Coordinates of C-alpha atoms in Angstrom, one line a residue:
N1 CA -29.4 23.0 -70.0
C2 CA -31.2 21.4 -67.1
R3 CA -30.4 22.4 -63.5
V4 CA -30.0 19.7 -60.9
T5 CA -33.1 18.8 -58.9
G6 CA -33.1 17.2 -55.4
L7 CA -29.9 16.7 -53.5
S8 CA -26.8 17.9 -55.4
P9 CA -24.3 15.2 -56.4
L10 CA -21.7 17.5 -54.8
A11 CA -23.6 17.8 -51.5
R12 CA -21.1 15.5 -49.7
A13 CA -18.0 16.3 -51.7
R14 CA -15.0 16.2 -49.3
D15 CA -11.3 15.6 -49.1
G16 CA -10.7 12.0 -48.5
A17 CA -13.8 10.8 -50.3
S18 CA -13.6 7.2 -51.6
E19 CA -12.5 6.5 -55.1
E20 CA -16.0 5.1 -55.9
E21 CA -17.7 8.4 -54.8
V22 CA -15.3 10.6 -56.8
R23 CA -15.4 8.3 -59.8
A24 CA -19.2 8.5 -59.9
V25 CA -19.0 12.3 -60.3
F26 CA -16.0 12.3 -62.6
S27 CA -17.8 9.9 -65.0
Q28 CA -20.8 12.3 -65.1
I29 CA -18.6 15.2 -66.1
D30 CA -16.4 13.2 -68.6
T31 CA -19.2 12.9 -71.2
D32 CA -16.9 11.8 -74.0
G33 CA -15.3 9.0 -71.8
D34 CA -11.7 9.9 -72.7
G35 CA -10.5 9.7 -69.0
Q36 CA -10.1 13.4 -68.5
I37 CA -12.2 16.5 -68.1
D38 CA -11.9 19.4 -70.6
G39 CA -13.1 22.9 -70.0
E40 CA -16.4 22.6 -71.8
E41 CA -17.3 19.5 -69.9
L42 CA -16.4 21.2 -66.6
R43 CA -18.4 24.3 -67.4
A44 CA -21.4 22.4 -68.6
Y45 CA -21.5 20.3 -65.4
L46 CA -20.5 22.8 -62.7
G47 CA -22.1 25.8 -64.3
D48 CA -25.2 24.7 -66.2
F49 CA -26.1 21.5 -64.3
I50 CA -24.9 22.2 -60.7
G51 CA -25.3 26.0 -60.8
Y52 CA -21.9 27.4 -59.8
G53 CA -20.5 30.7 -61.0
E54 CA -17.8 31.2 -63.7
Q55 CA -15.1 32.4 -61.3
E56 CA -15.3 29.4 -59.0
I57 CA -15.2 27.1 -62.1
A58 CA -12.2 28.9 -63.4
H59 CA -10.4 28.7 -60.1
F60 CA -11.0 25.0 -59.8
A61 CA -9.9 24.5 -63.4
A62 CA -6.7 26.4 -62.7
T63 CA -5.7 24.5 -59.6
A64 CA -6.7 21.0 -60.8
T65 CA -5.1 21.5 -64.2
A66 CA -1.9 22.6 -62.5
S67 CA -2.0 19.3 -60.5
S68 CA -2.6 17.3 -63.7
S69 CA 0.3 19.0 -65.4
S70 CA 2.7 18.5 -62.5
S71 CA 1.8 14.8 -62.3
G72 CA 2.0 14.2 -66.0
P73 CA 4.5 12.1 -68.1
A74 CA 7.3 14.6 -67.4
G75 CA 7.0 14.0 -63.7
G76 CA 8.3 17.4 -62.8
A77 CA 6.9 20.8 -62.2
S78 CA 4.3 22.0 -64.7
S79 CA 5.6 24.0 -67.6
A80 CA 2.1 25.5 -68.2
P81 CA 1.3 28.8 -66.4
A82 CA -1.5 28.9 -63.9
L83 CA -4.9 29.3 -65.6
A84 CA -7.3 32.0 -64.7
G85 CA -10.7 33.2 -65.9
A86 CA -12.9 31.7 -68.6
A87 CA -9.9 31.0 -70.7
G88 CA -8.5 28.9 -68.0
A89 CA -11.6 26.8 -67.7
A90 CA -11.8 26.4 -71.5
A91 CA -8.2 25.1 -71.6
A92 CA -8.5 22.7 -68.6
A93 CA -7.6 19.0 -69.0
I94 CA -8.0 17.4 -65.7
S95 CA -7.0 13.8 -64.9
F96 CA -9.0 11.7 -62.4
E97 CA -6.1 11.9 -59.9
A98 CA -6.1 15.7 -60.0
F99 CA -9.9 15.8 -59.8
R100 CA -9.9 13.6 -56.8
G101 CA -7.2 15.6 -55.1
H102 CA -9.4 18.8 -55.3
F103 CA -12.8 17.1 -54.9
G104 CA -13.4 18.7 -51.5
Q105 CA -13.4 22.2 -53.0
L106 CA -16.6 21.4 -54.9
N107 CA -19.0 20.9 -52.0
A108 CA -22.3 22.5 -52.9
M109 CA -23.5 23.0 -49.3
R110 CA -20.3 24.0 -47.5
I111 CA -17.7 26.6 -48.4
S112 CA -14.8 26.7 -46.0
N113 CA -11.2 27.8 -45.5
R114 CA -11.1 30.2 -48.5
N115 CA -9.3 33.4 -49.1
Q116 CA -10.0 36.1 -51.7
E117 CA -12.2 33.9 -53.8
S118 CA -15.7 34.3 -55.4
F119 CA -18.6 31.9 -55.1
L120 CA -22.0 31.8 -56.7
R121 CA -24.8 29.3 -56.2
K122 CA -27.5 29.8 -58.8
P123 CA -31.2 29.0 -58.3
G124 CA -31.7 25.2 -57.9
S125 CA -28.1 24.6 -56.7
I126 CA -29.0 24.3 -53.0
G127 CA -32.7 23.2 -53.2
G128 CA -33.8 24.0 -49.7
Q129 CA -30.9 22.2 -48.0
Q130 CA -28.7 23.4 -45.1
F131 CA -25.8 25.6 -46.0
C132 CA -22.6 26.4 -44.2
L133 CA -19.9 29.1 -44.7
E134 CA -16.9 29.0 -42.5
D135 CA -13.4 30.3 -42.1
C136 CA -13.4 32.6 -45.1
T137 CA -11.5 35.8 -45.5
N138 CA -12.1 38.6 -48.1
C139 CA -14.4 36.4 -50.1
S140 CA -17.5 37.2 -52.2
V141 CA -20.3 34.6 -51.7
R142 CA -23.7 34.8 -53.5
V143 CA -26.2 32.1 -52.6
C144 CA -29.2 32.7 -54.8
D145 CA -31.5 29.8 -53.8
V146 CA -33.9 28.7 -51.1
L147 CA -32.1 27.5 -48.0
D148 CA -32.8 25.6 -44.8
Q149 CA -30.9 26.3 -41.6
T150 CA -27.8 28.4 -42.4
F151 CA -24.5 28.8 -40.6
V152 CA -21.8 31.4 -41.1
D153 CA -18.8 31.0 -38.8
Q154 CA -15.5 32.8 -38.4
C155 CA -15.5 34.9 -41.6
S156 CA -13.9 38.3 -42.0
G157 CA -13.9 40.9 -44.7
C158 CA -16.5 39.0 -46.7
R159 CA -19.5 40.1 -48.7
V160 CA -22.3 37.5 -48.5
L161 CA -25.7 37.1 -50.0
L162 CA -27.9 34.4 -48.5
G163 CA -31.1 33.7 -50.3
P164 CA -34.4 33.1 -48.4
S165 CA -34.1 30.6 -45.5
S166 CA -37.1 28.7 -44.3
S167 CA -35.4 28.4 -40.9
S168 CA -32.9 30.3 -38.8
T169 CA -29.6 31.9 -40.0
F170 CA -26.7 31.8 -37.5
V171 CA -23.8 34.2 -37.9
R172 CA -21.1 33.7 -35.3
D173 CA -17.6 34.9 -34.7
C174 CA -17.6 37.1 -37.8
S175 CA -16.0 40.6 -38.3
D176 CA -16.0 43.3 -40.9
C177 CA -18.5 41.6 -43.2
V178 CA -21.4 42.8 -45.2
F179 CA -24.5 40.4 -45.4
W180 CA -27.7 40.4 -47.3
V181 CA -29.8 37.9 -45.4
A182 CA -33.5 36.8 -45.8
T183 CA -34.5 34.4 -43.1
Q184 CA -37.2 33.3 -40.6
Q185 CA -34.9 34.5 -37.8
L186 CA -31.3 36.0 -37.6
R187 CA -29.2 35.1 -34.7
T188 CA -25.7 36.5 -34.2
R189 CA -23.0 35.8 -31.6
N190 CA -19.6 37.4 -31.1
C191 CA -19.7 39.4 -34.2
R192 CA -17.9 42.8 -34.7
R193 CA -18.4 45.6 -37.2
C194 CA -20.8 43.7 -39.5
R195 CA -23.5 45.2 -41.6
F196 CA -26.8 43.4 -42.3
Y197 CA -29.3 44.2 -45.1
L198 CA -31.9 42.1 -43.5
Y199 CA -35.3 40.5 -44.0
S200 CA -36.3 38.6 -40.8
Q201 CA -39.8 37.3 -40.3
T202 CA -39.2 37.4 -36.5
E203 CA -37.2 39.5 -34.1
P204 CA -33.4 39.3 -34.9
I205 CA -31.4 38.2 -31.9
I206 CA -27.9 39.4 -31.2
E207 CA -25.6 38.1 -28.5
A208 CA -22.1 39.2 -27.4
S209 CA -21.9 41.4 -30.6
E210 CA -20.8 45.0 -31.1
E211 CA -20.9 47.7 -33.7
L212 CA -23.5 46.0 -35.9
S213 CA -25.5 48.0 -38.4
L214 CA -28.8 47.0 -40.0
A215 CA -31.0 48.0 -42.9
P216 CA -33.8 46.4 -44.8
W217 CA -33.1 43.7 -47.4
T218 CA -31.9 45.4 -50.6
A219 CA -30.8 42.5 -52.8
S220 CA -32.3 41.4 -56.2
Y221 CA -31.7 38.4 -58.4
P222 CA -33.8 36.3 -60.8
L223 CA -36.4 34.2 -59.0
C224 CA -35.9 36.1 -55.7
G225 CA -39.6 36.7 -55.2
A226 CA -40.4 33.0 -55.9
H227 CA -37.8 32.0 -53.4
F228 CA -39.3 34.2 -50.7
A229 CA -42.7 32.4 -51.3
A230 CA -41.1 29.0 -51.3
A231 CA -39.4 29.8 -47.9
G232 CA -42.7 30.9 -46.5
L233 CA -41.5 34.5 -46.0
E234 CA -44.0 37.4 -46.3
P235 CA -42.2 40.5 -47.8
A236 CA -44.5 43.0 -46.0
R237 CA -43.7 41.4 -42.6
N238 CA -40.1 42.4 -42.0
F239 CA -38.8 42.8 -38.4
W240 CA -35.3 43.8 -39.5
N241 CA -35.1 46.5 -36.8
A242 CA -37.0 44.8 -33.9
V243 CA -33.7 43.6 -32.5
F244 CA -33.4 41.7 -29.2
D245 CA -30.0 42.1 -27.6
F246 CA -29.2 39.2 -25.2
T247 CA -26.1 41.0 -23.9
P248 CA -26.7 44.8 -23.6
H249 CA -23.7 47.0 -23.4
P250 CA -22.5 47.4 -19.8
R251 CA -22.4 51.2 -20.1
G252 CA -25.9 51.5 -21.7
L253 CA -24.7 52.0 -25.2
C254 CA -26.4 50.3 -28.1
N255 CA -24.6 47.4 -29.8
W256 CA -26.4 48.0 -33.1
S257 CA -27.4 51.0 -35.3
I258 CA -29.5 51.7 -38.4
V259 CA -27.5 52.2 -41.6
P260 CA -28.1 55.8 -42.8
F261 CA -30.2 55.9 -46.0
H262 CA -27.3 57.5 -48.1
E263 CA -25.0 54.6 -47.1
C264 CA -27.4 51.8 -48.1
E265 CA -26.2 49.5 -50.9
C266 CA -28.5 47.7 -53.3
L267 CA -27.2 44.4 -54.6
V268 CA -28.6 43.5 -58.1
L269 CA -27.4 40.2 -59.6
A270 CA -27.8 38.7 -63.0
F271 CA -26.1 35.4 -64.1
E272 CA -23.8 34.5 -67.0
H273 CA -26.8 33.0 -68.8
G274 CA -29.4 35.3 -67.3
A275 CA -32.5 34.5 -69.2
E276 CA -32.4 30.8 -68.5
E277 CA -32.5 31.3 -64.8
G278 CA -35.6 33.5 -64.5
G279 CA -37.6 33.0 -67.6
D280 CA -37.3 36.5 -69.0
G281 CA -34.3 37.3 -66.8
S282 CA -36.1 40.0 -64.9
Q283 CA -34.8 41.0 -61.5
D284 CA -37.5 40.1 -59.0
V285 CA -37.2 41.5 -55.5
P286 CA -39.6 41.8 -52.5
P287 CA -40.7 45.3 -51.7
D288 CA -38.5 46.0 -48.7
N289 CA -35.7 48.5 -49.7
P290 CA -33.8 51.4 -48.2
T291 CA -36.7 53.8 -48.8
A292 CA -38.3 52.1 -45.7
L293 CA -35.8 54.2 -43.7
L294 CA -37.4 57.5 -44.8

C-alpha cells in the first residue's frame, strides 16, 4: 500500500468543482470501472493511499451512500439506515453524482465547518503543504505530518494535534480547545481558555488572548522524530514558555499560565495499520515532555 507523494489529488477538493476534476478522482478510486465506489475501494484510496483515518472515511461513506440511495431508481427517500463505522464504509456503494455532491468534504489541506467529527492525516498525507482548520466545533483533529504555514480559525471545544511546521502556526478566534503544536513560531489572537502543549523554536506570541495555559509538547506518533528533523526543528531548543504578550492585561494580570505537572496530558497515537507507517511501528517523540516542568 503506497502513500501519495507530492501534492495530494484532494488538495483542491471543493464544493462546486468541475465534473472533469471530480471524475479524475472518482476514476482513480473506482478501480473495477463499474461506475460506483464500494467500501473497499474507498478505504484503499482514502485510507491507504491518501492517508485519512477510518472514522472520516466511514462518515463520508455514510453521507455519500445515503445520497446514492435517495437518488436511486426508487427516486424517494432511502430505505437503508445511515451507515456508521467500518461496517458502513465496507457496505458503501457510491454513485458519481453522490460522490460529486460531497467532494468538498475530502479536501486534504482544509477542514472546515464540521461538528463533532474526527479527522486523521497520516504521515505523507500533507507533505509539507499549508494546512487550514476553521469553523469546527467539538472535533478531534490529528495531523501527523510535516506542515508548512498553518492556520486554525474560529474553532471551539476541539482537540487538535498539528505535526511539525517548518513555518508559523496561527491560532485565531478559538475557545476551549486543547492543542498539541510543534512549530517554528506560534502566534495566537483573540483566543480564550485554550491549552497548548507546545514546541516552538522561537518565542510564542499571543495577542488579545486570555486564560491560555501552556506546557511542553507531549505528543507521540510514528515518524514524529523524523518529521521534526524534516521541518528543521531542534527538539532541545524549545521556547514554549518564553511568551511575548502583545496586549498585556490592563490590571497587570497574566494572560497565560503554565499547566501544572499533574494536569499534563500525553497524547500517544498509533494508526489502524501501525507498522506500515513507521517501519516497526515504534512511537518516536522528541525529548520535550511534562517532566521539563519539574
